[in-house]
Amino acid sequence: MSATPLRVPVEGLAEGAATLPDDAARYVTRVHRLGPGARFVAFDPARAVEADVEVVSSDRRATRVITGPLRPASVRATQGLTLVQAIGKGDKLDEVVRDATELGATRVVPVLAARSIARPTDGDARSRRWRRIAIEAARQSGRGDAPEIEVPTSVADAIGRFATGRGVVAVCLDPTSAVPLGRVLARLAAADEAVVVVGPEGGLDDEELQAADRAGVARVSLGAFVLRTETVCAAVLGAILVARGAGEGDR
Amino acid sequence: MSATPLRVPVEGLAEGAATLPDDAARYVTRVHRLGPGARFVAFDPARAVEADVEVVSSDRRATRVITGPLRPASVRATQGLTLVQAIGKGDKLDEVVRDATELGATRVVPVLAARSIARPTDGDARSRRWRRIAIEAARQSGRGDAPEIEVPTSVADAIGRFATGRGVVAVCLDPTSAVPLGRVLARLAAADEAVVVVGPEGGLDDEELQAADRAGVARVSLGAFVLRTETVCAAVLGAILVARGAGEGDR
C-alpha cells in the first residue's frame, strides 16, 4: 500500500495547465512537501474522474500543475447505496459518514428522527462538514467518487424522496420485526439502488415506521443483540458489500 | 427499549441471599439509585446465566440482595465466532471489542502483527481492560454472555491455537486476494466456529500470510476499497451475523 501514489481531491478537475485550489495546494506542498516535477493523482469526487498531475512550480501564492487526460476513476461504487441515517448524539454521524464511504455508500441522508436527541439547527453547515469528511474518507479508501451528502431532513421526507422508485429496494432496521435482514439481502444487494434506513438509539417511532410501511420499505431485524446505531450502519453496509460480490474480479 | 429491565453483570452469580460485589453495588445503588424492594436482572457473562434479583437492603458498606433461580441467558451467541485482530494505534481495539461484542463475537484474540505500530508491553493489563469493555458492551447490547478476551500474542500463535481444528472455518482478510469473502461466507457462517483474522493498517506480512496458508486459513478480499481495520471488523462480523440468520425466530 505504500506504493500507492498520493491521491488528492480536486474539485472541477480539468486537463491542462492550472493553479491548484488552495486546499489541494496546501495538502500537496505543505503536508506532503511535493515540489516541481513531483507527480500525484487528482480525483474529482463529484464526477468520479481522475488524472495524473505534475507539479510545475510552487511558491507562497500558487502551486501550478499540469493535469493529464481525465479518466473514469479506477475504484468507485458501481451500484447505488443510500444510507438514511438518524443523527445521533455528538459526532456519531462523522463516524457513520466515514464508515459508509469506505463501505461503498453513494448517498447519505442525515435525518432528524422523532426520537433523535441531537437537533442541530445548522443543517447546511453540518452537511458541508460531512461532505468534507466523506471526501477525505474517499481519498483514504482509494475511491475516486464520494457519497453525496444531503441536507438533514425528516424521516418521512427522506423515505418519500429516496426510498421509492424504479430499481430501488429499501429496508428499514426495526428490532421488533420478525423478518431477518438475511431474508431480503439478496434482493437488496441486486438492486440498482439499495436504501437502508437506520433510526436513532430509541428506534423510529410509530408514525415513521408507518411512513416506511406505506412506501413499501421492508422492516427487517438484525437479531436479538441491541446494536448502537453506528454499528448497525457498518454491519448492514458490510453485509451488502459482501453480497454484492466485492472483490469479484476487481483486481 | 425503555421497558427493558436494568441488567447488571455479576461475576459468580448464585441463587439465594448474598452481598453484591462492589462494582455491581455501586452501579445499582449509585448510578441507578435502586433501593430495597427494587428488582433487576443480573447476568454472569462467563457462564451465560442470568437471574432476577431483588435488593433487600443497602447502606454504605454493603448492598444485600436475594437472587432467584439461575436460567440460561435469554440472549447469547449460539455459534462460535473468533476475531483475531491486530492491535492498532491508540484506542482502536477498544472500539473493535465493543463492535465485536455487539455483533456476536465469542472470542477476541488481540495480536501484535509484524506491522502493528502499537507494541504494548502491558498485555495482561490491556486484556483486563478489554474484558471490562466487552462486559459493558454485552450489558448494553442485552447479551447474557461476553466474548472471551485473550492475552495479546503473535499472529502465528493465534492462528495455531484458534484457527484450526474440528468445526472451525477460518478466513484472513487480504486485500490482494482474488477470492471475494462472499464466495466463502456461507461456509464460514455455517461453521460451529468461524474465525476471522484482521491485520493492521499495513496488512499482514508475507510470513504471517504464509502461516495462514499453512493452517488452511482462506485469504479473502472485501474488494477494492481500502478499509480501516476497525471498519473491516464491523463489516465482516455484520456479514456473518446476517448470513447466520440473525433475527430468525429469536422474537
Coordinates of C-alpha atoms in Angstrom, one line a residue:
Chain A
M1 CA 0.0 0.0 0.0
S2 CA 3.0 2.3 0.4
A3 CA 3.4 2.1 -3.4
T4 CA 0.1 3.7 -3.9
P5 CA 0.5 7.2 -5.4
L6 CA -0.6 10.2 -3.4
R7 CA -4.3 10.9 -4.1
V8 CA -5.6 14.4 -3.9
P9 CA -9.3 15.5 -4.2
V10 CA -9.6 18.5 -6.7
E11 CA -13.0 20.0 -7.5
G12 CA -13.6 20.8 -11.1
L13 CA -10.6 18.9 -12.3
A14 CA -9.7 19.7 -16.0
E15 CA -6.9 18.6 -18.4
G16 CA -4.1 21.1 -19.0
A17 CA -2.2 23.8 -17.1
A18 CA -3.9 25.2 -14.0
T19 CA -3.4 26.6 -10.5
L20 CA -4.3 24.2 -7.7
P21 CA -7.1 25.2 -5.4
D22 CA -5.8 26.4 -2.0
D23 CA -6.8 23.3 0.0
A24 CA -5.2 20.9 -2.6
A25 CA -2.1 23.2 -2.9
R26 CA -1.6 23.2 0.9
Y27 CA -2.0 19.4 1.1
V28 CA 0.4 18.7 -1.8
T29 CA 3.1 21.2 -0.9
R30 CA 2.9 21.6 2.9
V31 CA 1.6 18.2 4.2
H32 CA 3.4 16.1 1.6
R33 CA 6.2 18.5 0.6
L34 CA 5.9 17.8 -3.1
G35 CA 7.9 20.2 -5.3
P36 CA 8.3 20.8 -9.1
G37 CA 8.5 17.6 -11.1
A38 CA 6.6 15.6 -8.4
R39 CA 3.5 13.6 -9.5
F40 CA 0.3 12.7 -7.9
V41 CA -3.2 11.5 -8.8
A42 CA -6.0 14.1 -8.6
F43 CA -9.6 12.9 -8.4
D44 CA -12.8 14.8 -8.7
P45 CA -15.3 13.0 -6.4
A46 CA -18.4 14.7 -7.7
R47 CA -17.7 13.4 -11.2
A48 CA -15.8 10.3 -10.4
V49 CA -12.9 11.1 -12.7
E50 CA -9.2 11.2 -12.0
A51 CA -6.0 12.2 -13.8
D52 CA -2.2 12.1 -13.3
V53 CA -0.9 15.5 -12.3
E54 CA 2.6 17.0 -12.3
V55 CA 3.7 19.9 -10.2
V56 CA 5.2 22.6 -12.4
S57 CA 6.0 25.3 -9.9
S58 CA 5.1 26.2 -6.3
D59 CA 5.6 29.3 -4.3
R60 CA 3.7 31.0 -1.4
R61 CA 1.0 32.3 -3.7
A62 CA 0.3 29.5 -6.1
T63 CA 1.0 25.9 -7.0
R64 CA 0.9 25.4 -10.7
V65 CA 0.3 22.0 -12.2
I66 CA -0.2 20.2 -15.5
T67 CA -3.1 17.8 -15.4
G68 CA -3.1 14.8 -17.9
P69 CA -6.2 13.4 -19.6
L70 CA -9.1 12.7 -17.4
R71 CA -10.2 9.1 -17.0
P72 CA -13.0 7.4 -15.1
A73 CA -12.0 6.7 -11.5
S74 CA -10.5 3.2 -11.3
V75 CA -12.1 2.5 -7.9
R76 CA -15.6 3.7 -7.4
A77 CA -19.1 2.4 -6.3
T78 CA -20.8 0.7 -9.2
Q79 CA -24.2 0.3 -7.7
G80 CA -26.3 2.8 -5.8
L81 CA -26.4 2.5 -2.0
T82 CA -28.2 5.2 0.0
L83 CA -28.0 5.3 3.8
V84 CA -30.8 7.2 5.5
Q85 CA -29.3 7.7 9.0
A86 CA -30.8 9.3 12.1
I87 CA -28.5 11.9 13.5
G88 CA -27.2 10.7 16.9
K89 CA -25.5 12.3 19.8
G90 CA -22.3 14.3 19.3
D91 CA -20.1 13.3 16.5
K92 CA -21.6 10.0 15.7
L93 CA -22.6 10.9 12.2
D94 CA -19.0 11.8 11.4
E95 CA -18.0 8.2 12.1
V96 CA -21.0 6.9 10.2
V97 CA -20.1 9.0 7.1
R98 CA -16.6 7.7 7.3
D99 CA -17.7 4.1 7.6
A100 CA -20.4 4.5 4.9
T101 CA -17.9 6.0 2.4
E102 CA -15.4 3.1 3.0
L103 CA -18.2 0.6 2.5
G104 CA -19.4 2.0 -0.8
A105 CA -22.3 4.3 0.0
T106 CA -23.2 6.6 -2.8
R107 CA -25.6 8.9 -0.8
V108 CA -26.0 9.7 2.9
V109 CA -29.3 11.3 4.0
P110 CA -29.0 12.6 7.6
V111 CA -32.4 12.6 9.2
L112 CA -33.8 14.2 12.3
A113 CA -36.0 11.4 13.6
A114 CA -38.7 11.9 16.2
R115 CA -36.6 10.3 18.8
S116 CA -33.3 11.9 17.7
I117 CA -31.7 13.5 20.8
A118 CA -29.5 15.8 18.7
R119 CA -31.5 18.5 16.9
P120 CA -28.9 20.6 15.0
T121 CA -30.3 23.8 13.6
D122 CA -27.3 24.5 11.4
G123 CA -28.1 21.7 8.9
D124 CA -26.4 23.3 5.9
A125 CA -23.1 23.9 7.7
R126 CA -23.2 20.3 9.1
S127 CA -23.8 18.9 5.7
R128 CA -20.8 20.8 4.3
R129 CA -18.7 19.4 7.2
W130 CA -19.9 15.8 6.4
R131 CA -19.1 16.4 2.7
R132 CA -15.5 17.2 3.7
I133 CA -15.4 14.1 5.8
A134 CA -16.8 12.0 3.0
I135 CA -14.2 13.3 0.5
E136 CA -11.4 12.7 2.9
A137 CA -12.7 9.2 3.6
A138 CA -12.9 8.6 -0.2
R139 CA -9.3 9.7 -0.5
Q140 CA -8.1 7.3 2.2
S141 CA -10.1 4.4 0.9
G142 CA -8.9 4.9 -2.6
R143 CA -12.3 5.7 -4.0
G144 CA -12.5 8.2 -6.9
D145 CA -16.0 9.1 -6.1
A146 CA -17.7 10.1 -2.8
P147 CA -21.2 9.7 -1.4
E148 CA -23.5 12.7 -1.9
I149 CA -24.4 14.2 1.5
E150 CA -28.0 15.6 1.7
V151 CA -29.1 18.4 3.9
P152 CA -30.8 17.0 7.1
T153 CA -34.5 16.3 6.7
S154 CA -37.3 14.3 8.3
V155 CA -37.6 10.5 8.0
A156 CA -40.8 10.8 6.1
D157 CA -39.3 13.2 3.6
A158 CA -36.2 11.1 3.1
I159 CA -38.3 8.0 2.5
G160 CA -40.5 9.8 0.1
R161 CA -37.6 11.2 -1.9
F162 CA -35.0 8.4 -1.8
A163 CA -36.7 5.0 -0.8
T164 CA -39.2 4.6 -3.7
G165 CA -39.0 4.4 -7.4
R166 CA -37.7 2.1 -10.2
G167 CA -34.8 -0.1 -9.3
V168 CA -35.0 0.9 -5.7
V169 CA -35.1 -1.8 -2.9
A170 CA -35.4 -0.3 0.6
V171 CA -35.2 -1.7 4.1
C172 CA -35.6 -0.1 7.5
L173 CA -34.0 -1.6 10.6
D174 CA -36.6 -2.4 13.2
P175 CA -35.6 -4.6 16.1
T176 CA -39.2 -5.7 16.6
S177 CA -39.5 -7.0 13.1
A178 CA -40.0 -10.8 12.6
V179 CA -38.2 -10.5 9.2
P180 CA -34.5 -11.1 9.4
L181 CA -32.4 -8.9 7.1
G182 CA -30.8 -12.1 5.7
R183 CA -34.2 -12.9 4.1
V184 CA -34.2 -9.8 1.8
L185 CA -30.4 -9.3 1.5
A186 CA -30.0 -10.9 -2.0
R187 CA -32.8 -8.7 -3.4
L188 CA -31.4 -5.6 -1.7
A189 CA -27.9 -6.3 -3.0
A190 CA -29.1 -6.9 -6.5
A191 CA -31.0 -3.6 -6.6
D192 CA -29.6 -0.7 -8.8
E193 CA -30.3 1.4 -5.7
A194 CA -30.3 -0.2 -2.2
V195 CA -31.6 2.0 0.5
V196 CA -31.0 1.4 4.2
V197 CA -32.9 3.4 6.8
V198 CA -31.4 3.4 10.3
G199 CA -33.2 5.1 13.2
P200 CA -31.8 6.7 16.3
E201 CA -30.9 4.9 19.6
G202 CA -34.6 4.8 20.7
G203 CA -35.7 3.5 17.3
L204 CA -38.1 5.0 14.8
D205 CA -41.5 6.0 16.2
D206 CA -44.8 4.5 15.0
E207 CA -45.5 7.3 12.6
E208 CA -42.1 6.9 11.0
L209 CA -42.5 3.2 10.8
Q210 CA -45.9 3.6 9.2
A211 CA -44.4 6.0 6.6
A212 CA -41.9 3.3 5.8
D213 CA -44.7 0.7 5.5
R214 CA -46.7 2.9 3.2
A215 CA -43.6 3.4 0.9
G216 CA -43.0 -0.3 0.7
V217 CA -39.9 -0.2 2.8
A218 CA -39.4 -3.6 4.4
R219 CA -38.9 -3.6 8.1
V220 CA -36.1 -6.0 9.0
S221 CA -34.2 -7.1 12.1
L222 CA -30.6 -7.8 12.8
G223 CA -31.4 -10.2 15.6
A224 CA -31.7 -10.1 19.4
F225 CA -28.5 -8.1 20.1
V226 CA -29.1 -4.4 20.7
L227 CA -26.7 -2.5 18.4
R228 CA -25.6 1.1 18.6
T229 CA -26.8 3.0 15.6
E230 CA -23.2 3.4 14.2
T231 CA -22.6 -0.3 14.5
V232 CA -25.8 -1.0 12.5
C233 CA -24.5 1.1 9.6
A234 CA -21.2 -0.8 9.3
A235 CA -22.8 -4.2 9.8
V236 CA -25.5 -3.7 7.2
L237 CA -23.4 -2.0 4.6
G238 CA -20.7 -4.7 5.2
A239 CA -23.3 -7.4 4.5
I240 CA -24.5 -5.6 1.3
L241 CA -20.9 -5.1 0.2
V242 CA -20.1 -8.8 0.6
A243 CA -23.4 -9.8 -1.0
R244 CA -22.7 -7.6 -4.0
G245 CA -19.6 -9.6 -4.6
A246 CA -17.0 -7.1 -3.5
G247 CA -13.6 -8.5 -4.6
E248 CA -15.0 -10.3 -7.7
G249 CA -12.6 -9.5 -10.5
D250 CA -11.7 -6.0 -9.3
R251 CA -8.0 -6.8 -9.1
Chain B
M1 CA -36.4 -0.5 24.9
S2 CA -37.2 1.7 27.9
A3 CA -39.2 -1.2 29.3
T4 CA -36.2 -3.5 29.4
P5 CA -35.2 -4.2 33.0
L6 CA -31.9 -2.9 34.3
R7 CA -29.2 -5.5 33.5
V8 CA -26.1 -5.8 35.8
P9 CA -23.1 -8.1 35.3
V10 CA -22.3 -10.1 38.4
E11 CA -19.4 -12.5 38.5
G12 CA -20.1 -15.8 40.2
L13 CA -23.8 -15.3 40.3
A14 CA -25.6 -17.8 42.7
E15 CA -29.1 -18.3 43.8
G16 CA -30.0 -17.1 47.3
A17 CA -29.1 -14.3 49.7
A18 CA -25.8 -12.5 49.1
T19 CA -23.9 -9.2 49.2
L20 CA -23.4 -7.7 45.8
P21 CA -19.8 -7.2 44.6
D22 CA -18.6 -3.6 45.0
D23 CA -18.8 -2.7 41.3
A24 CA -22.3 -4.1 40.9
A25 CA -23.4 -2.5 44.2
R26 CA -22.2 0.9 43.1
Y27 CA -23.9 0.6 39.7
V28 CA -27.2 -0.5 41.2
T29 CA -27.4 2.0 44.1
R30 CA -25.4 5.0 43.0
V31 CA -25.8 5.1 39.2
H32 CA -29.4 3.8 39.1
R33 CA -30.4 4.6 42.7
L34 CA -32.2 1.4 43.3
G35 CA -33.3 0.8 46.9
P36 CA -34.8 -2.0 48.9
G37 CA -37.6 -3.8 47.0
A38 CA -36.2 -2.8 43.6
R39 CA -35.6 -5.5 41.1
F40 CA -33.1 -6.0 38.3
V41 CA -31.6 -8.8 36.1
A42 CA -28.1 -10.0 37.0
F43 CA -26.1 -11.9 34.4
D44 CA -22.8 -13.8 34.7
P45 CA -21.1 -13.3 31.3
A46 CA -18.5 -16.0 31.9
R47 CA -21.2 -18.7 32.4
A48 CA -24.0 -17.1 30.3
V49 CA -26.6 -17.4 33.0
E50 CA -28.9 -14.8 34.4
A51 CA -31.4 -14.4 37.3
D52 CA -34.0 -12.0 38.7
V53 CA -32.6 -10.2 41.7
E54 CA -34.3 -8.1 44.5
V55 CA -32.5 -5.5 46.6
V56 CA -33.0 -6.4 50.3
S57 CA -31.0 -3.6 51.9
S58 CA -28.4 -1.1 51.0
D59 CA -26.1 1.0 53.1
R60 CA -22.6 2.5 52.7
R61 CA -20.9 -0.8 53.4
A62 CA -23.0 -3.4 51.6
T63 CA -25.9 -4.0 49.3
R64 CA -27.7 -7.2 50.1
V65 CA -29.8 -9.0 47.5
I66 CA -31.8 -12.1 47.0
T67 CA -31.1 -13.8 43.7
G68 CA -33.8 -16.1 42.2
P69 CA -33.1 -19.3 40.3
L70 CA -30.4 -19.1 37.6
R71 CA -31.5 -19.6 34.0
P72 CA -29.6 -19.7 30.7
A73 CA -29.2 -16.2 29.4
S74 CA -32.1 -15.4 27.0
V75 CA -29.9 -13.6 24.5
R76 CA -26.5 -15.0 23.8
A77 CA -24.3 -16.1 20.9
T78 CA -25.2 -19.5 19.8
Q79 CA -22.3 -20.2 17.4
G80 CA -18.6 -19.6 17.9
L81 CA -17.1 -16.5 16.3
T82 CA -13.5 -15.7 17.0
L83 CA -11.9 -12.4 15.9
V84 CA -8.2 -12.4 15.6
Q85 CA -7.4 -8.7 15.4
A86 CA -4.2 -6.8 15.1
I87 CA -3.7 -4.2 17.7
G88 CA -3.9 -0.7 16.0
K89 CA -3.0 2.7 17.1
G90 CA -4.3 4.2 20.3
D91 CA -7.7 3.0 21.5
K92 CA -8.8 1.4 18.3
L93 CA -9.1 -2.0 19.8
D94 CA -11.5 -0.7 22.5
E95 CA -13.9 0.2 19.7
V96 CA -13.3 -3.1 17.9
V97 CA -14.1 -5.0 21.2
R98 CA -17.3 -3.1 21.5
D99 CA -18.4 -3.7 17.9
A100 CA -17.4 -7.4 18.1
T101 CA -19.4 -7.9 21.2
E102 CA -22.5 -6.3 19.7
L103 CA -22.1 -8.4 16.6
G104 CA -21.9 -11.7 18.4
A105 CA -18.2 -12.5 18.8
T106 CA -17.4 -15.2 21.4
R107 CA -13.7 -14.6 21.5
V108 CA -11.3 -11.8 20.6
V109 CA -7.6 -12.5 20.2
P110 CA -5.6 -9.3 20.1
V111 CA -2.4 -9.9 18.1
L112 CA 0.8 -8.0 17.7
A113 CA 1.3 -8.2 14.0
A114 CA 4.7 -7.7 12.4
R115 CA 3.4 -4.3 11.0
S116 CA 1.5 -3.3 14.1
I117 CA 2.6 0.2 15.1
A118 CA 1.4 -0.1 18.7
R119 CA 3.5 -2.6 20.7
P120 CA 2.0 -2.6 24.2
T121 CA 4.2 -4.3 26.8
D122 CA 1.4 -4.5 29.4
G123 CA -0.6 -7.2 27.6
D124 CA -2.2 -8.6 30.7
A125 CA -3.5 -5.2 31.9
R126 CA -4.7 -4.4 28.5
S127 CA -6.6 -7.6 28.3
R128 CA -8.3 -6.9 31.7
R129 CA -9.3 -3.6 30.3
W130 CA -10.7 -5.1 27.1
R131 CA -12.6 -7.7 29.2
R132 CA -14.3 -4.9 31.2
I133 CA -15.2 -3.2 27.9
A134 CA -16.6 -6.4 26.5
I135 CA -18.8 -7.0 29.6
E136 CA -20.1 -3.4 29.5
A137 CA -20.8 -3.8 25.7
A138 CA -22.6 -7.1 26.5
R139 CA -24.7 -5.4 29.1
Q140 CA -25.7 -2.6 26.7
S141 CA -26.4 -5.0 23.8
G142 CA -28.6 -7.2 26.0
R143 CA -26.3 -10.2 25.7
G144 CA -26.1 -12.5 28.7
D145 CA -22.6 -13.7 27.7
A146 CA -19.5 -11.8 26.6
P147 CA -16.6 -12.7 24.3
E148 CA -13.5 -14.1 25.9
I149 CA -10.6 -11.8 25.5
E150 CA -7.2 -13.5 25.2
V151 CA -3.8 -12.0 26.2
P152 CA -2.1 -10.4 23.2
T153 CA 0.0 -12.9 21.2
S154 CA 1.6 -13.2 17.7
V155 CA -0.4 -13.9 14.5
A156 CA 1.2 -17.3 14.0
D157 CA 0.4 -18.3 17.6
A158 CA -3.2 -17.1 17.4
I159 CA -3.7 -19.0 14.1
G160 CA -2.2 -22.1 15.5
R161 CA -4.3 -22.1 18.6
F162 CA -7.7 -20.8 17.3
A163 CA -7.9 -21.1 13.5
T164 CA -7.6 -24.8 13.1
G165 CA -9.5 -27.9 14.3
R166 CA -12.8 -29.7 14.0
G167 CA -15.8 -27.5 13.1
V168 CA -13.5 -24.4 12.5
V169 CA -13.6 -22.4 9.3
A170 CA -11.2 -19.5 9.2
V171 CA -10.5 -16.6 6.9
C172 CA -7.9 -13.9 6.8
L173 CA -8.6 -10.5 5.2
D174 CA -6.0 -9.9 2.4
P175 CA -6.7 -7.0 0.0
T176 CA -4.5 -8.7 -2.6
S177 CA -6.5 -11.9 -2.6
A178 CA -8.5 -12.8 -5.7
V179 CA -11.1 -14.6 -3.6
P180 CA -14.0 -12.4 -2.5
L181 CA -15.3 -13.0 1.0
G182 CA -18.7 -13.6 -0.4
R183 CA -17.5 -16.8 -2.0
V184 CA -16.8 -18.5 1.3
L185 CA -19.3 -16.6 3.5
A186 CA -21.9 -19.4 3.6
R187 CA -19.4 -22.0 4.7
L188 CA -17.9 -19.5 7.3
A189 CA -21.4 -18.7 8.7
A190 CA -22.4 -22.4 8.9
A191 CA -19.2 -23.3 10.9
D192 CA -19.5 -24.2 14.6
E193 CA -16.6 -21.8 15.0
A194 CA -16.0 -19.1 12.4
V195 CA -12.6 -17.4 12.7
V196 CA -11.8 -14.0 11.1
V197 CA -8.2 -12.7 11.1
V198 CA -7.8 -9.0 10.5
G199 CA -4.3 -7.5 10.1
P200 CA -3.1 -4.0 10.9
E201 CA -3.3 -0.9 8.6
G202 CA -0.3 -2.0 6.6
G203 CA -1.6 -5.6 6.3
L204 CA -0.2 -8.9 7.4
D205 CA 3.4 -9.5 6.2
D206 CA 4.4 -12.4 4.0
E207 CA 5.4 -14.6 6.9
E208 CA 2.1 -14.1 8.6
L209 CA 0.2 -14.8 5.4
Q210 CA 2.2 -18.0 4.9
A211 CA 1.3 -19.1 8.4
A212 CA -2.3 -18.6 7.5
D213 CA -1.9 -20.6 4.3
R214 CA -0.2 -23.4 6.1
A215 CA -3.1 -23.6 8.6
G216 CA -5.7 -23.7 5.8
V217 CA -7.0 -20.2 6.6
A218 CA -8.5 -18.8 3.4
R219 CA -7.3 -15.4 2.2
V220 CA -10.2 -13.3 1.2
S221 CA -10.8 -9.8 -0.1
L222 CA -13.5 -7.2 0.7
G223 CA -13.0 -5.5 -2.7
A224 CA -11.1 -2.5 -4.0
F225 CA -12.0 0.0 -1.3
V226 CA -9.3 0.3 1.3
L227 CA -10.9 -0.1 4.7
R228 CA -9.6 1.0 8.1
T229 CA -9.0 -2.1 10.3
E230 CA -11.9 -1.3 12.6
T231 CA -14.3 -1.0 9.7
V232 CA -13.2 -4.4 8.5
C233 CA -14.3 -5.9 11.8
A234 CA -17.8 -4.5 11.8
A235 CA -18.3 -5.2 8.1
V236 CA -17.2 -8.8 8.2
L237 CA -18.9 -9.6 11.5
G238 CA -22.1 -7.9 10.2
A239 CA -22.0 -10.1 7.1
I240 CA -21.6 -13.2 9.2
L241 CA -24.3 -12.2 11.6
V242 CA -26.8 -11.7 8.7
A243 CA -25.7 -14.9 7.0
R244 CA -26.2 -16.8 10.2
G245 CA -29.8 -15.7 10.1
A246 CA -29.8 -13.2 12.9
G247 CA -33.5 -12.4 13.6
E248 CA -34.8 -15.8 12.5
G249 CA -37.2 -16.8 15.2
D250 CA -35.5 -15.0 18.1
R251 CA -38.5 -12.9 19.0

